[in-house]
Short mmCIF file of C-alpha atoms in Angstrom, two decimals:
data_model
loop_
_atom_site.label_atom_id
_atom_site.label_comp_id
_atom_site.label_asym_id
_atom_site.label_seq_id
_atom_site.Cartn_x
_atom_site.Cartn_y
_atom_site.Cartn_z
CA MET A 504 -13.77 53.38 -56.07
CA ARG A 505 -13.50 50.07 -54.17
CA LYS A 506 -16.86 48.37 -53.51
CA PHE A 507 -17.80 47.58 -49.94
CA ASN A 508 -18.31 43.83 -49.35
CA PHE A 509 -21.49 43.70 -47.25
CA PRO A 510 -21.63 39.87 -46.93
CA THR A 511 -18.11 39.80 -45.47
CA LEU A 512 -19.00 42.63 -43.07
CA LEU A 513 -22.08 40.76 -41.90
CA LYS A 514 -20.03 37.60 -41.27
CA VAL A 515 -17.46 39.54 -39.22
CA MET A 516 -20.17 41.27 -37.18
CA ALA A 517 -21.90 37.94 -36.52
CA LEU A 518 -18.61 36.41 -35.33
CA ILE A 519 -17.99 39.37 -33.01
CA ILE A 520 -21.48 39.02 -31.53
CA VAL A 521 -20.98 35.28 -30.91
CA ILE A 522 -17.59 35.81 -29.23
CA GLY A 523 -19.02 38.60 -27.11
CA ALA A 524 -21.92 36.42 -26.02
CA VAL A 525 -19.57 33.61 -24.99
CA ILE A 526 -17.36 35.99 -22.96
CA TYR A 527 -20.38 37.61 -21.30
CA SER A 528 -21.86 34.20 -20.45
CA PHE A 529 -18.59 32.97 -18.91
CA LYS A 530 -18.07 36.13 -16.85
CA ASN A 531 -21.57 35.92 -15.44
CA GLN A 532 -21.40 32.25 -14.46
CA ARG A 533 -21.30 31.32 -10.79
CA PRO A 534 -17.78 30.35 -9.66
CA ASP A 535 -18.79 26.71 -9.28
CA GLN A 536 -20.02 26.62 -12.88
CA LYS A 537 -16.65 27.73 -14.28
CA LYS A 538 -14.86 24.62 -13.00
CA ILE A 539 -14.99 21.33 -14.84
CA ILE A 540 -14.78 18.73 -12.10
CA ILE A 541 -13.53 15.30 -13.12
CA PRO A 542 -14.06 12.79 -10.30
CA ALA A 543 -10.94 10.90 -9.22
CA GLN A 544 -10.92 7.23 -10.13
CA SER A 545 -10.88 4.77 -7.25
CA VAL A 546 -7.49 3.26 -6.42
CA HIS A 547 -7.69 -0.51 -6.68
CA TYR A 548 -5.71 -3.73 -6.29
CA PHE A 549 -3.04 -4.19 -8.95
CA LYS A 550 -4.82 -5.06 -12.21
CA ASP A 551 -8.10 -5.80 -10.40
CA PRO A 552 -10.60 -2.90 -10.28
CA SER A 553 -13.06 -5.05 -8.33
CA LEU A 554 -10.93 -4.72 -5.17
CA SER A 555 -10.98 -1.13 -3.92
CA LEU A 556 -7.99 0.24 -2.01
CA ASP A 557 -9.63 3.52 -1.07
CA LYS A 558 -9.49 2.36 2.55
CA ILE A 559 -7.03 -0.22 3.86
CA SER A 560 -7.30 -1.85 7.28
CA LEU A 561 -3.82 -2.93 8.40
CA LYS A 562 -3.43 -5.26 11.40
CA ILE A 563 0.11 -5.78 12.71
CA ILE A 564 0.94 -8.78 14.91
CA TYR A 565 4.25 -9.75 16.54
CA PHE A 566 4.44 -13.54 16.23
CA ILE A 567 6.79 -15.96 17.99
CA PRO A 568 7.02 -19.74 17.45
CA LYS A 569 6.42 -21.54 20.74
CA ASP A 570 10.01 -22.82 20.98
CA ARG A 571 11.33 -19.24 20.72
CA SER A 572 9.22 -17.68 23.47
CA ALA A 573 12.36 -17.03 25.53
CA SER A 574 13.67 -14.71 22.81
CA ILE A 575 10.76 -12.24 22.81
CA ASN A 576 12.05 -8.71 22.27
CA GLN A 577 10.44 -6.51 24.91
CA SER A 578 11.04 -3.39 22.78
CA TRP A 579 9.35 -4.79 19.70
CA LYS A 580 6.59 -2.22 19.55
CA GLU A 581 8.98 0.72 19.90
CA LEU A 582 11.06 -0.80 17.10
CA ILE A 583 8.26 -1.19 14.57
CA GLU A 584 5.76 1.61 15.22
CA PRO A 585 7.85 4.40 13.62
CA ALA A 586 8.14 2.25 10.49
CA VAL A 587 4.38 1.67 10.47
CA LYS A 588 3.76 5.41 10.59
CA ASP A 589 6.28 5.95 7.80
CA LEU A 590 4.54 3.27 5.72
CA GLN A 591 1.20 4.99 6.25
CA SER A 592 2.59 8.39 5.27
CA PHE A 593 4.53 7.12 2.24
CA HIS A 594 1.46 5.33 0.88
CA LYS A 595 -0.73 8.39 1.37
CA ILE A 596 1.72 10.59 -0.54
CA GLN A 597 2.28 8.11 -3.38
CA PHE A 598 -1.46 7.80 -4.00
CA ASP A 599 -2.25 11.46 -3.42
CA ASN A 600 -4.44 10.73 -0.39
CA ARG A 601 -6.79 8.60 -2.52
CA SER A 602 -5.80 5.39 -0.71
CA VAL A 603 -5.70 5.69 3.08
CA ILE A 604 -4.34 3.20 5.61
CA ASN A 605 -5.76 2.80 9.09
CA TYR A 606 -3.54 0.56 11.20
CA GLU A 607 -3.73 -1.21 14.53
CA ILE A 608 -0.88 -2.97 16.32
CA PHE A 609 -1.94 -5.87 18.52
CA PRO A 610 -0.54 -4.87 21.94
CA ASP A 611 0.85 -8.25 23.04
CA PRO A 612 3.28 -10.73 21.50
CA VAL A 613 1.51 -13.81 20.15
CA ILE A 614 3.03 -17.22 20.86
CA GLY A 615 2.44 -19.71 18.07
CA LEU A 616 0.85 -23.11 18.48
CA LEU A 617 3.77 -24.75 16.67
CA GLU A 618 7.55 -24.70 16.68
CA ALA A 619 9.66 -22.75 14.19
CA ILE A 620 10.44 -25.75 11.99
CA ASP A 621 6.72 -26.38 11.53
CA TYR A 622 6.23 -22.87 10.15
CA ASP A 623 9.49 -22.56 8.23
CA THR A 624 9.82 -26.15 7.00
CA GLN A 625 13.27 -26.98 5.63
CA ASP A 626 13.08 -24.26 2.98
CA THR A 627 13.17 -20.58 3.95
CA ASN A 628 14.32 -19.40 0.52
CA ARG A 629 12.45 -16.68 -1.41
CA GLY A 630 11.44 -14.90 1.79
CA ASN A 631 10.06 -17.88 3.72
CA PRO A 632 6.64 -18.08 2.01
CA TYR A 633 5.78 -21.29 3.86
CA ALA A 634 5.90 -19.48 7.20
CA LEU A 635 3.79 -16.63 5.81
CA SER A 636 1.10 -19.04 4.63
CA ALA A 637 1.06 -21.19 7.78
CA ILE A 638 1.07 -18.27 10.23
CA THR A 639 -1.59 -16.37 8.28
CA ASP A 640 -3.90 -19.39 8.44
CA GLU A 641 -3.29 -19.75 12.18
CA LEU A 642 -3.93 -16.07 12.87
CA GLN A 643 -7.14 -16.10 10.84
CA ASN A 644 -8.46 -18.82 13.14
CA ARG A 645 -7.17 -17.36 16.39
CA PHE A 646 -7.93 -13.67 15.81
CA PHE A 647 -10.84 -13.43 13.40
CA ASP A 648 -12.94 -16.46 14.32
CA PRO A 649 -15.16 -15.70 17.35
CA ALA A 650 -14.09 -19.07 18.77
CA GLY A 651 -10.40 -18.14 18.56
CA ASP A 652 -8.30 -17.70 21.71
CA PHE A 653 -7.16 -14.22 20.62
CA TYR A 654 -10.48 -13.04 19.23
CA LYS A 655 -11.30 -9.48 20.26
CA GLY A 656 -14.20 -7.79 18.55
CA ASN A 657 -12.57 -4.40 18.16
CA PHE A 658 -9.34 -5.76 16.69
CA ALA A 659 -11.08 -8.26 14.43
CA LYS A 660 -13.60 -5.72 13.15
CA THR A 661 -13.08 -4.36 9.65
CA GLU A 662 -15.49 -2.19 7.71
CA SER A 663 -17.02 -4.04 4.78
CA GLU A 664 -15.59 -1.63 2.22
CA ASP A 665 -12.04 -1.83 3.62
CA PHE A 666 -9.29 -3.94 2.10
CA SER A 667 -7.85 -6.04 4.94
CA VAL A 668 -4.15 -6.75 5.42
CA ILE A 669 -2.40 -8.76 8.15
CA TYR A 670 1.27 -7.88 8.65
CA ILE A 671 3.27 -10.44 10.67
CA ILE A 672 6.40 -9.28 12.46
CA TYR A 673 8.17 -12.59 12.83
CA GLN A 674 10.57 -13.84 15.47
CA GLY A 675 12.36 -15.81 12.79
CA VAL A 676 13.60 -15.37 9.24
CA GLY A 677 11.75 -14.11 6.22
CA ALA A 678 10.49 -11.26 4.08
CA SER A 679 7.46 -12.09 1.99
CA GLY A 680 4.10 -10.75 0.85
CA ILE A 681 1.01 -12.08 -0.91
CA GLN A 682 -2.53 -10.78 -1.36
CA GLY A 683 -3.79 -9.62 2.03
CA SER A 684 -0.83 -10.69 4.18
CA ALA A 685 2.88 -10.05 4.64
CA LEU A 686 5.70 -11.24 6.87
CA LEU A 687 8.93 -9.50 7.85
CA SER A 688 11.51 -10.71 10.33
CA LEU A 689 11.98 -8.54 13.41
CA SER A 690 15.71 -8.77 12.71
CA TYR A 691 15.32 -6.15 9.97
CA PHE A 692 14.36 -3.62 12.65
CA ILE A 693 17.28 -4.57 14.90
CA ASN A 694 20.36 -5.25 12.76
CA ALA A 695 22.44 -2.17 11.99
CA GLU A 696 23.03 -3.22 8.37
CA PHE A 697 19.36 -2.47 7.58
CA SER A 698 19.11 0.77 9.57
CA GLY A 699 19.15 3.02 6.51
CA TYR A 700 16.38 1.29 4.61
CA LYS A 701 14.35 -0.96 6.92
CA GLU A 702 11.29 1.23 6.31
CA SER A 703 11.64 0.63 2.55
CA LEU A 704 11.83 -3.13 3.08
CA PHE A 705 8.80 -2.88 5.33
CA TYR A 706 6.76 -1.09 2.64
CA HIS A 707 8.08 -3.34 -0.14
CA GLU A 708 6.51 -6.43 1.41
CA PHE A 709 3.33 -4.48 2.18
CA ALA A 710 3.14 -3.50 -1.50
CA HIS A 711 2.88 -7.18 -2.42
CA THR A 712 -0.27 -7.46 -0.27
CA LEU A 713 -1.86 -5.00 -2.71
CA GLY A 714 -0.75 -7.03 -5.72
CA MET A 715 2.27 -4.93 -6.69
CA PRO A 716 4.89 -7.24 -8.25
CA ASP A 717 8.59 -7.65 -7.56
CA ARG A 718 10.79 -5.80 -10.04
CA PHE A 719 13.58 -8.35 -9.84
CA ASP A 720 14.68 -10.94 -12.36
CA GLU A 721 15.27 -14.29 -10.62
CA GLU A 722 17.50 -15.67 -13.38
CA SER A 723 19.88 -12.73 -13.74
CA HIS A 724 19.47 -11.51 -10.14
CA ILE A 725 19.11 -7.97 -11.45
CA TYR A 726 16.57 -5.36 -10.33
CA THR A 727 14.39 -4.26 -13.22
CA SER A 728 13.29 -0.91 -11.76
CA PHE A 729 14.59 1.84 -9.52
CA ASP A 730 11.39 2.23 -7.54
CA ILE A 731 10.52 0.60 -4.20
CA LEU A 732 9.50 -2.63 -5.96
CA GLY A 733 13.01 -2.86 -7.39
CA ASN A 734 16.30 -1.64 -5.96
CA GLY A 735 14.51 1.23 -4.24
CA LYS A 736 13.78 -1.20 -1.43
CA ILE A 737 17.44 -1.00 -0.37
CA ARG A 738 17.44 2.79 -0.29
CA PRO A 739 16.03 5.19 2.32
CA LEU A 740 12.26 5.56 2.19
CA ALA A 741 12.67 9.33 1.82
CA ASN A 742 14.18 8.66 -1.62
CA ALA A 743 11.75 5.93 -2.64
CA TYR A 744 8.72 6.06 -4.91
CA ILE A 745 6.25 3.81 -6.73
CA ASP A 746 6.70 3.74 -10.49
CA PHE A 747 3.96 5.45 -12.50
CA GLU A 748 3.30 2.36 -14.63
CA THR A 749 2.56 0.35 -11.48
CA LYS A 750 0.18 3.00 -10.14
CA LYS A 751 -1.48 3.22 -13.54
CA GLU A 752 -2.43 -0.47 -13.18
CA MET A 753 -4.07 0.48 -9.86
CA GLY A 754 -6.37 3.15 -11.24
CA PHE A 755 -4.11 6.08 -10.39
#
């Protein structure tokens, strides 16, 4: 006759009791105790966690050099506002509603203190960065300094925790973006050749204000990615996206 192995039986019974206790404990937990909640990490400036992008304050200004005041486009706001809304929506989707843009369009065209050549200089290559820098400095003084001629408290106000961006719609040439400010020529919203992807160009320059880099090799003149930082900028916004590796560097 085969001998009964009591030690093995005791081990099996102990294991059954433990499993039963775990199941009973889980079934009798409150619903909120059954979920393991991992807080979402804050979205931040590209490779800089010290600059939160949870909330972005976007100010859009239509800017005209003083010698081009006769060429003001009276439909400028109707031309750009749909693209602004698309930018806001695209950004919200790409960052899963963890980075939200609140925008305000200054209602009147702003005539510059200088002429176009003073902003553009003789070199408008690489997106006209000279104009972006010069106009940004001028707008900071005129809009955000209480002594400025365009200072309005409500427009100038930004919550302390918000990341501030100025977007210049320029009556001139250029497409450029740096930390906190971008410039795009109004011509991109008017010329038919850009009609299928002007919203992508608009977001592309905005992306640079958040630190996202160009995915384009200057020497070979080849795009190095398919997302909106690369050749996605010349495709419809509905087909565009931000590459995961880029978002990973932003805490996403």
